CSV table of C-alpha atoms and ligand atoms in Angstrom, one decimal:
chain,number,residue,atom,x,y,z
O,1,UNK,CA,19.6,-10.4,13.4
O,2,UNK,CA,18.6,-11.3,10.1
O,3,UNK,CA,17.5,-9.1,7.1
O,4,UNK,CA,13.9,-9.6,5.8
O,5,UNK,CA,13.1,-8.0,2.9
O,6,UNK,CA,9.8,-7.2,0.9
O,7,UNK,CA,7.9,-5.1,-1.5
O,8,UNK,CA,4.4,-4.4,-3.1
O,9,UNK,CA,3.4,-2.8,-5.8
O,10,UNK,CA,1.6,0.9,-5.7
O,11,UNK,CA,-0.3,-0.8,-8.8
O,12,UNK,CA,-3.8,-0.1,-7.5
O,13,UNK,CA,-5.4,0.0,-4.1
O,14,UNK,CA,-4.0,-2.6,-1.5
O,15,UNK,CA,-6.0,-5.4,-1.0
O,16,UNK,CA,-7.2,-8.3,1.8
O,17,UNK,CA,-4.9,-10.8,-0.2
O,18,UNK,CA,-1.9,-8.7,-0.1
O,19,UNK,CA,-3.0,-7.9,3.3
O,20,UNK,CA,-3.4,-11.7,4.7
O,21,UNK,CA,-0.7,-13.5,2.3
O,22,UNK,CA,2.1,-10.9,3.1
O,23,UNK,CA,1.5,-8.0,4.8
O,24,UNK,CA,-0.3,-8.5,8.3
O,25,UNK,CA,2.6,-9.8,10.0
O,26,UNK,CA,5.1,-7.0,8.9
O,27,UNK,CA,4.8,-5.1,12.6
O,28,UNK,CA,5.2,-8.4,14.4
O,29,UNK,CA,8.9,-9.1,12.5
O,30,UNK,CA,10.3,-5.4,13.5
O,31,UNK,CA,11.6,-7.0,16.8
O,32,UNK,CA,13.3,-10.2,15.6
O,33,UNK,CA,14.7,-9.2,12.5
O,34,UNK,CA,16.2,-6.1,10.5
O,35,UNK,CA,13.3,-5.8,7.9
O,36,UNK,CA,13.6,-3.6,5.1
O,37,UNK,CA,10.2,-2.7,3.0
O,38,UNK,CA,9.5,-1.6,-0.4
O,39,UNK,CA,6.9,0.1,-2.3
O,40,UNK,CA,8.2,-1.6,-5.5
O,41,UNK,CA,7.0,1.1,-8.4
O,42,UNK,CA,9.0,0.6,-11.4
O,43,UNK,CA,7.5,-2.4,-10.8
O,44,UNK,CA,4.7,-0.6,-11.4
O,45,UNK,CA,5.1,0.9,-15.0
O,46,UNK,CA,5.5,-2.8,-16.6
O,47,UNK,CA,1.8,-2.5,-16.6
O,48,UNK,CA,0.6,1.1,-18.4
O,49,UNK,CA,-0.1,3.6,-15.6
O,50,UNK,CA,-2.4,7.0,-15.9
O,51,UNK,CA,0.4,9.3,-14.2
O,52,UNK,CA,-1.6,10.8,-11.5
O,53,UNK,CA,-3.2,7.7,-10.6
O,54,UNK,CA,0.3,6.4,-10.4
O,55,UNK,CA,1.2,8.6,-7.8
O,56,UNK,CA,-1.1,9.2,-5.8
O,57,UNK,CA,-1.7,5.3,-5.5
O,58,UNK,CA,2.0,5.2,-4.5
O,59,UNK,CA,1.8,7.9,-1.5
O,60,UNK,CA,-1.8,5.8,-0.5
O,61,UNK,CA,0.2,2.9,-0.3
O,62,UNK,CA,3.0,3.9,1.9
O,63,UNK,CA,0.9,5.6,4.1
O,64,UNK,CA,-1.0,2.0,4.1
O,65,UNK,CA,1.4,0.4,5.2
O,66,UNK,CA,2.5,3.0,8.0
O,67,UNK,CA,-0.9,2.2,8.9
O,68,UNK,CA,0.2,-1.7,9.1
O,69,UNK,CA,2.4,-0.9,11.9
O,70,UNK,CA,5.9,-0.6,9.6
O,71,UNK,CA,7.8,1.1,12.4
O,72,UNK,CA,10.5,3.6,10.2
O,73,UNK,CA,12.3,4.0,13.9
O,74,UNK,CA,13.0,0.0,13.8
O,75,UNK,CA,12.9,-0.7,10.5
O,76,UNK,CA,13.7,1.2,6.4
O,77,UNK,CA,10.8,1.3,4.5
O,78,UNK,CA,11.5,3.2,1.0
O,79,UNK,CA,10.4,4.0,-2.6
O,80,UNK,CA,12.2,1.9,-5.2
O,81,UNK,CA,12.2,4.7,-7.7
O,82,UNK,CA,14.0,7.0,-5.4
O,83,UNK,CA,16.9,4.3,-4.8
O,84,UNK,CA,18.9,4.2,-8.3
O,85,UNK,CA,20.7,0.8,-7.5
O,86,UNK,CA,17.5,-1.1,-8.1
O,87,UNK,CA,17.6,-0.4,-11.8
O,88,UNK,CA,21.7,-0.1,-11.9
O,89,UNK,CA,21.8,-4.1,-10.5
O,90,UNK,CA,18.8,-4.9,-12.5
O,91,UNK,CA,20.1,-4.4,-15.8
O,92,UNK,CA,23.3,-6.3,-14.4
O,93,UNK,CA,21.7,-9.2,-12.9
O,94,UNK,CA,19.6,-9.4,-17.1
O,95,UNK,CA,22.9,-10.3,-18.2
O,96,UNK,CA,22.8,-13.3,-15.7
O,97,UNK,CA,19.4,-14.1,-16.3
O,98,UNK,CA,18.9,-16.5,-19.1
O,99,UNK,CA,15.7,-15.5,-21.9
O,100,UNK,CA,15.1,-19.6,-20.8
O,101,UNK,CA,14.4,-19.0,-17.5
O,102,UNK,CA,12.3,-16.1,-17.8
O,103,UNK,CA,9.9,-17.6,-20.7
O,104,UNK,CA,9.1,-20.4,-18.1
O,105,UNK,CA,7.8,-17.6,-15.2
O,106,UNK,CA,4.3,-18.2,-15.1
O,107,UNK,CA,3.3,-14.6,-13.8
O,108,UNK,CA,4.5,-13.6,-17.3
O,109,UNK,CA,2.4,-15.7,-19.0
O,110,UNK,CA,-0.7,-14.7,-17.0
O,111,UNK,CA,0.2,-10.9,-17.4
O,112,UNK,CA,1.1,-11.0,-20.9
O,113,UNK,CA,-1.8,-12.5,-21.7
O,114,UNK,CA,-4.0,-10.1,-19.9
O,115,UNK,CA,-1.7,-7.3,-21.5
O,116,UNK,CA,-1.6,-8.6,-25.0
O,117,UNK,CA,-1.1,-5.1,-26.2
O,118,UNK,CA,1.6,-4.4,-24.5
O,119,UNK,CA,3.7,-7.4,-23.8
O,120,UNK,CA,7.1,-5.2,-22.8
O,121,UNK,CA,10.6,-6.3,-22.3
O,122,UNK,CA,10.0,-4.6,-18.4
O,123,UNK,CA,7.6,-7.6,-18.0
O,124,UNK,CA,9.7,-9.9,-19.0
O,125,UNK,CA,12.7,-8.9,-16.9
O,126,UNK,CA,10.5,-8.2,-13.9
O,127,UNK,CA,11.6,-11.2,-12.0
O,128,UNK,CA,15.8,-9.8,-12.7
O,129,UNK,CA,14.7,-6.2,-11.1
O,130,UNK,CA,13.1,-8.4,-8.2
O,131,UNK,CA,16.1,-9.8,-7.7
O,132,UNK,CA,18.1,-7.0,-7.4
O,133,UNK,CA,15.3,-5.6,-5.1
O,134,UNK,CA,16.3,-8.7,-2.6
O,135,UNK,CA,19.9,-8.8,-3.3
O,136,UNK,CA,21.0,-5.4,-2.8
O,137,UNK,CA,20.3,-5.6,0.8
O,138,UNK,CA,21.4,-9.5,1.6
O,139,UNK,CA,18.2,-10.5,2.7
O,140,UNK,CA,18.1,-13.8,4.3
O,141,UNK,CA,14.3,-14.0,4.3
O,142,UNK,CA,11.3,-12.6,1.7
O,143,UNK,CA,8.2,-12.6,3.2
O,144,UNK,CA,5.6,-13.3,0.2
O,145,UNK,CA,2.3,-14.8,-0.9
O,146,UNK,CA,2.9,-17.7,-2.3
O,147,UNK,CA,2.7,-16.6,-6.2
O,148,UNK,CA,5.9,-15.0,-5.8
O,149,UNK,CA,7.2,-18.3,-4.9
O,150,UNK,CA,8.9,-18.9,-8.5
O,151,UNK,CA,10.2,-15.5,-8.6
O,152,UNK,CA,12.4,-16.2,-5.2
O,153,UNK,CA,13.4,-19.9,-6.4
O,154,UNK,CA,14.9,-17.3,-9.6
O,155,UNK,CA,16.3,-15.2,-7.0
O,156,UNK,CA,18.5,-17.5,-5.6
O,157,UNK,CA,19.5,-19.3,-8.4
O,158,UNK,CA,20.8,-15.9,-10.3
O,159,UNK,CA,22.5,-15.5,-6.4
O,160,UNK,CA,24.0,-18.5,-6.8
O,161,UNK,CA,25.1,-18.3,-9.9
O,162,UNK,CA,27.1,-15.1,-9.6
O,163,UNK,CA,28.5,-16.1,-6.4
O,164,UNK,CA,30.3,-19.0,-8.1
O,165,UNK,CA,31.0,-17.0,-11.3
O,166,UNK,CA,33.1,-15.0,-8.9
O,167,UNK,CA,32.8,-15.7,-5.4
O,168,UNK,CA,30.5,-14.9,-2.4
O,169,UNK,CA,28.8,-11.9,-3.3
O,170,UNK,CA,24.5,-12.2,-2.2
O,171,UNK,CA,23.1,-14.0,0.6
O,172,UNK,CA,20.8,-16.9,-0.8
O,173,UNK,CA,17.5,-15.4,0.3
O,174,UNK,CA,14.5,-18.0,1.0
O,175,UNK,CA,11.1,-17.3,0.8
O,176,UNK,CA,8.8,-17.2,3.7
O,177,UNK,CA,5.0,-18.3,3.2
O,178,UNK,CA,1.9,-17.9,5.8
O,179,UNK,CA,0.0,-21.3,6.5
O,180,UNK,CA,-2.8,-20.5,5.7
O,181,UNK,CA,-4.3,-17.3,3.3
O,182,UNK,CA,-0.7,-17.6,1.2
O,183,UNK,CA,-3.3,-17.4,-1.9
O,184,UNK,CA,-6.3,-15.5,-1.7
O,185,UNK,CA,-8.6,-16.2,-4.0
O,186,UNK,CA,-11.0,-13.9,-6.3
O,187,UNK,CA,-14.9,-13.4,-4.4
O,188,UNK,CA,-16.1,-13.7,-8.3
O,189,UNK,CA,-14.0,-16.3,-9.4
O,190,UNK,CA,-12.5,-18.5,-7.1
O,191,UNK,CA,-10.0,-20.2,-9.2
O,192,UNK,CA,-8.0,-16.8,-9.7
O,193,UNK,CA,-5.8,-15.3,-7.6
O,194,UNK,CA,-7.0,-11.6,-5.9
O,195,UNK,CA,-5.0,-8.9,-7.3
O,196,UNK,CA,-4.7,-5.3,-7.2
O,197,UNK,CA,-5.0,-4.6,-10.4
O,198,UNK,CA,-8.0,-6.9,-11.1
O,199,UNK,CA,-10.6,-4.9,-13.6
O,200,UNK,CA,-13.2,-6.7,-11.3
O,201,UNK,CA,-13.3,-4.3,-8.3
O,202,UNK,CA,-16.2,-7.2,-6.9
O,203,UNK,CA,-14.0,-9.8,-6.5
O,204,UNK,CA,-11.4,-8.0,-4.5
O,205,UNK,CA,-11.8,-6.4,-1.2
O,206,UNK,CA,-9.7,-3.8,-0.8
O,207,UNK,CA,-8.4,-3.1,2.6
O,208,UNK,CA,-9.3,1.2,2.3
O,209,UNK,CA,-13.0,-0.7,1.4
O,210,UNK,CA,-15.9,0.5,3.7
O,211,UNK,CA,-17.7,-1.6,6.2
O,212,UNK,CA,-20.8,-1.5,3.5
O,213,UNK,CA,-18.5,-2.7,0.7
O,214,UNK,CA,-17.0,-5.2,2.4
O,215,UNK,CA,-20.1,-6.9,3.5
O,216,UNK,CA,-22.0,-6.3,-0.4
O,217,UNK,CA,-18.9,-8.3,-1.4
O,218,UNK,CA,-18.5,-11.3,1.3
O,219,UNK,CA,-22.7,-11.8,0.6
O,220,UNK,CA,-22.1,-11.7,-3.1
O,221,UNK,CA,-19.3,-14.3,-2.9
O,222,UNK,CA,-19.4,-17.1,-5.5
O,223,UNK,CA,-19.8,-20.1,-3.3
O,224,UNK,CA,-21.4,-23.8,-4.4
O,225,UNK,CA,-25.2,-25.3,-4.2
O,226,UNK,CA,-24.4,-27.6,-1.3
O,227,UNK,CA,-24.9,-25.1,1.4
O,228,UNK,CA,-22.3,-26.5,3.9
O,229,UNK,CA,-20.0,-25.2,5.5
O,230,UNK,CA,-16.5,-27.5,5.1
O,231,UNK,CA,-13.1,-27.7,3.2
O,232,UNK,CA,-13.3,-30.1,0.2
O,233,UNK,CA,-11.9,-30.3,-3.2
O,234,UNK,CA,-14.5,-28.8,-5.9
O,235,UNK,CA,-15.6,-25.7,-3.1
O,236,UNK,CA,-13.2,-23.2,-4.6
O,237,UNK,CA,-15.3,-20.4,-2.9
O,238,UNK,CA,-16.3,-21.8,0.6
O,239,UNK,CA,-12.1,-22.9,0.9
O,240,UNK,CA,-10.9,-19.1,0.1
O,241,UNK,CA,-13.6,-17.8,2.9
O,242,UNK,CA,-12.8,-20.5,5.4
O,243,UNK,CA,-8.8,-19.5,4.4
O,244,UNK,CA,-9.4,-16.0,5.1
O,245,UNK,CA,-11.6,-16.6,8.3
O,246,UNK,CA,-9.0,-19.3,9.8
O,247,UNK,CA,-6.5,-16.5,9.4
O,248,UNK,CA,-8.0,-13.8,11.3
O,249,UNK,CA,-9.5,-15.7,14.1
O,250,UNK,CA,-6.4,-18.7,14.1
O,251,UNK,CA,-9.8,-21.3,14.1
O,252,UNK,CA,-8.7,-24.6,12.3
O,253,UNK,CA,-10.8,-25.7,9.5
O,254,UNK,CA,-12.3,-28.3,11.9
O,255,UNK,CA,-13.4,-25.8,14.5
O,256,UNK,CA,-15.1,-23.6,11.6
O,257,UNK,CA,-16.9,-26.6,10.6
O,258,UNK,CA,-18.4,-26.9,13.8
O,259,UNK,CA,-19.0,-23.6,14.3
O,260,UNK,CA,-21.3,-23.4,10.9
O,261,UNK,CA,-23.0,-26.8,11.6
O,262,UNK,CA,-26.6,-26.5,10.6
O,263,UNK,CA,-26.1,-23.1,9.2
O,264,UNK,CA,-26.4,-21.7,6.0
O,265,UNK,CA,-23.9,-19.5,3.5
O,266,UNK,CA,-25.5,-16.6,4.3
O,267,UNK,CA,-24.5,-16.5,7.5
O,268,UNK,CA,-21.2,-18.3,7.1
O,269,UNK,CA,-20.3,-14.9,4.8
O,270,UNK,CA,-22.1,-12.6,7.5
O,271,UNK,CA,-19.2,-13.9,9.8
O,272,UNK,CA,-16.0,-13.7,7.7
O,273,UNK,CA,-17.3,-10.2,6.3
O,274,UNK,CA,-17.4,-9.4,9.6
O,275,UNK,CA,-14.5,-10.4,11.2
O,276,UNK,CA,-13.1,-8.4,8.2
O,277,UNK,CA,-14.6,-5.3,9.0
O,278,UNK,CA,-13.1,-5.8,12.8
O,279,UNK,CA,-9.5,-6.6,11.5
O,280,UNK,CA,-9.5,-3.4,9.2
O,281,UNK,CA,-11.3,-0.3,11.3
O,282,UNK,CA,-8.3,0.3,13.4
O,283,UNK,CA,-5.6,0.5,10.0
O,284,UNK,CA,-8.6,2.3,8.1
O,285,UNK,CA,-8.1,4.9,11.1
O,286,UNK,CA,-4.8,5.1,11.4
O,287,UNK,CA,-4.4,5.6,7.3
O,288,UNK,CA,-6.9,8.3,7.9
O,289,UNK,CA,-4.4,10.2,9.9
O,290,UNK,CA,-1.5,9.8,8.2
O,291,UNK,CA,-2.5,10.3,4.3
O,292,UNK,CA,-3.6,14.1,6.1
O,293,UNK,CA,0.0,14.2,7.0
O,294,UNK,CA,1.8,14.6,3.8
O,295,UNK,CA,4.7,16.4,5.0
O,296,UNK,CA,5.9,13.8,7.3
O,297,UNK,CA,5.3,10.9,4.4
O,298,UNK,CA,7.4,13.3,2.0
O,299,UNK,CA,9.9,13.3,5.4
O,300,UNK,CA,9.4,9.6,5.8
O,301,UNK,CA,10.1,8.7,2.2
O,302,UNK,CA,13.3,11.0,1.5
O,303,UNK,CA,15.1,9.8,4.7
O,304,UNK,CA,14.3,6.4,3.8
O,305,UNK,CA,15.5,6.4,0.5
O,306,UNK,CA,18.5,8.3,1.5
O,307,UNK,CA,19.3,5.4,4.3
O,308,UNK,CA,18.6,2.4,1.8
O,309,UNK,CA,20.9,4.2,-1.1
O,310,UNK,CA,23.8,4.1,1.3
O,311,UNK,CA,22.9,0.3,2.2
O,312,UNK,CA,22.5,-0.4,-1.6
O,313,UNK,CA,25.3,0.7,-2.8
O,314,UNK,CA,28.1,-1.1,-1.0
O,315,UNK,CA,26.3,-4.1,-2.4
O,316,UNK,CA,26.2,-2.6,-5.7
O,317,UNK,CA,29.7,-1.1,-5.8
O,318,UNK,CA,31.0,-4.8,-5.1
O,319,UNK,CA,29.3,-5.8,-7.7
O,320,UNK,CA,30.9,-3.5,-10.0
O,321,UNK,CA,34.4,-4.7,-9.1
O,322,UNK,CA,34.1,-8.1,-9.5
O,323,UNK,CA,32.4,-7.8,-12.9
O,324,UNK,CA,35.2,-5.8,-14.2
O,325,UNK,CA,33.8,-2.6,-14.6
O,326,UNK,CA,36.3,-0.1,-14.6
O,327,UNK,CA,36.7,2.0,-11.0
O,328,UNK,CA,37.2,5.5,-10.2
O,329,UNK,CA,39.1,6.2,-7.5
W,1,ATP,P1,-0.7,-6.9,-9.3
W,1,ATP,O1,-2.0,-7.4,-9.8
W,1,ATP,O2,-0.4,-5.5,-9.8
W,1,ATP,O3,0.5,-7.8,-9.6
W,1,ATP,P2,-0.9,-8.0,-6.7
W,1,ATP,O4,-2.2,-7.9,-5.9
W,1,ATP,O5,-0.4,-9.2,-7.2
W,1,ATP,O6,-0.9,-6.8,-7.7
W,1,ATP,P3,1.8,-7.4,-5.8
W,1,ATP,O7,2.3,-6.0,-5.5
W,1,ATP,O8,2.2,-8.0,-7.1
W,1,ATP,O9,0.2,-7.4,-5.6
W,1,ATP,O10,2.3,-8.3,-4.6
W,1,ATP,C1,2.5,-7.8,-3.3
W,1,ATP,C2,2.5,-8.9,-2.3
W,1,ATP,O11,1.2,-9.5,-2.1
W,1,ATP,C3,3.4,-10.1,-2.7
W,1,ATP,O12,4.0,-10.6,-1.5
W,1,ATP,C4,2.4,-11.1,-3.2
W,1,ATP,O13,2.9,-12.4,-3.1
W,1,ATP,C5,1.2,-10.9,-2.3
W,1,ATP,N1,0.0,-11.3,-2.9
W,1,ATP,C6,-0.5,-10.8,-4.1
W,1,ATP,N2,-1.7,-11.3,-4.3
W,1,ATP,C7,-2.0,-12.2,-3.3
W,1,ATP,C8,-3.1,-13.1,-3.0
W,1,ATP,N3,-4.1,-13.2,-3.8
W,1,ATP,N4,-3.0,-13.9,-1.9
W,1,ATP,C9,-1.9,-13.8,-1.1
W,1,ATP,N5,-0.9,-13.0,-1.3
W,1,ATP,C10,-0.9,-12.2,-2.4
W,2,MG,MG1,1.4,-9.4,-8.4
């Protein structure tokens, strides 16, 4: 089988474009491959977090994405924080990492210059830790919206380079993108990416969102003055709704087109935030359960963490070797 391996960060509340550009298909991979998940919070902190906020977002999260169908019988699914080899690779694979290479990341430049006050060396070495995240457990495949794309290219190229600095050590891991919905875009401004940690709670629809939110927000989504319903260049806001509504109901653009003919926005908007509400009621349910159950998260995390240290480590201890660090016996 082969090892697929992501993460998300507990850096606010989980939303549609995690949701549809990385995480809806994690249940339906637990068969075919040996997936390992990630709640990826020292991530987290390269962005200033209020402490209890911090945590408490990070047990909503895993119990999220419990509530996606992560199966900890069939696959690990573990805090980063509670896994030391994430940082102990990290700060190896920085000295691999050239200054170069991470100056040209372009989610650095968008975060630093929405950070401005707190441009940290954490966010600039993000992409090393990420690494590490991926190469400590050989993944062979990273399931990720397609801004992480850069961030994998890195990956592998710091794989590859070590490998031939000393000899086959990682597994080159590739990306793996969805079709469609592997960039969701902003409800309030269309040419920016969703994100968690948005200050525009508006433009993102969280997936713990009720029915009422969700549908205030698909009816207040910035859309165009034509009033028709196709793909085109210039219709930022139609193309992310028709992305996100060809994703849950696996319609082609073409079909949608048909199926709005003659109809306005309004009720081109009525029907995504609909098929929205559908698509989330049974994880919203589900979450419900489980965030009641913090013992068996606490459970859930500890085991986890315990299983993916003993996975981590062999990669890591290898690592040590061939660097020339000295061993104890
Ligand atoms: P933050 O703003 O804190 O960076 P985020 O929303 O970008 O939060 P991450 O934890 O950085 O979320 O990313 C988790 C996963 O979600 C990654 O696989 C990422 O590629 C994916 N992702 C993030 N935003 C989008 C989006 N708008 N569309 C599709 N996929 C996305
Ligand atoms: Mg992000």
């Amino acid at each position: 089988k082969k090892t697929v391996f992501s993460a998300i960060q507990p850096s606010g509340s989980i939303t549609l474009g995690n949701f549809l550009g990385a995480w809806r298909g994690c249940a339906a991979m637990q068969d075919e491959y040996r997936c390992i998940y990630a709640l990826a919070d020292l991530h987290t902190i390269t962005v200033r977090q209020e402490p209890a906020k911090f945590r408490k977002n990070t047990l909503e999260a895993y119990a999220l994405l419990l509530a996606f169908g992560i199966d900890v019988e069939k696959s690990l699914f573990f805090i980063q924080s509670q896994v030391p080899a994430h940082a102990q690779l990290a700060w190896v694979l920085n000295c691999y990492t050239q200054f170069g290479e991470l100056s040209r990341m372009t989610q650095f430049k968008d975060k630093s210059a929405k950070h401005a006050d707190n441009i940290n060396a954490g966010l600039f070495t993000y992409p090393s830790l990420m690494a590490a995240d991926i190469l400590l457990y050989q993944a062979d495949l990273v399931p990720v919206g397609i801004d992480q794309k850069q961030h994998i290219e890195l990956a592998r190229n710091i794989a590859e380079r070590f490998n031939a600095l000393y000899s086959p050590t990682f597994t080159v891991p590739e990306g793996m993108f969805p079709k469609t919905g592997a960039k969701i875009m902003s409800l309030q401004d269309p040419a920016k990416k969703m994100s968690k940690s948005d200050d525009n709670a508006n433009g993102c629809v969280y997936v713990l969102d009720t029915p009422d939110d969700i549908m205030r927000k698909f009816k207040r989504a910035v859309t165009d003055s034509e009033a028709r319903v196709h793909y085109a260049e210039g219709k930022d806001g139609i193309n992310n709704l028709m992305g996100i509504y060809a994703v849950l109901t696996g319609k082609s653009y073409e079909e949608i087109e048909r199926e709005f003919e003659g109809k306005g926005y309004g009720d081109f908007k009525e029907a995504v935030g609909q098929t929205v509400v559908e698509e989330l009621a049974p994880i919203q349910e589900k979450f419900r359960r489980l965030i009641d159950s913090k013992d068996y998260l606490e459970a859930c995390y500890r085991e986890n963490a315990q299983k993916a240290t003993a996975i981590a480590q062999r990669t890591l201890n290898k690592v040590m070797k061939k660097v020339g660090f000295l061993q104890v016996k």
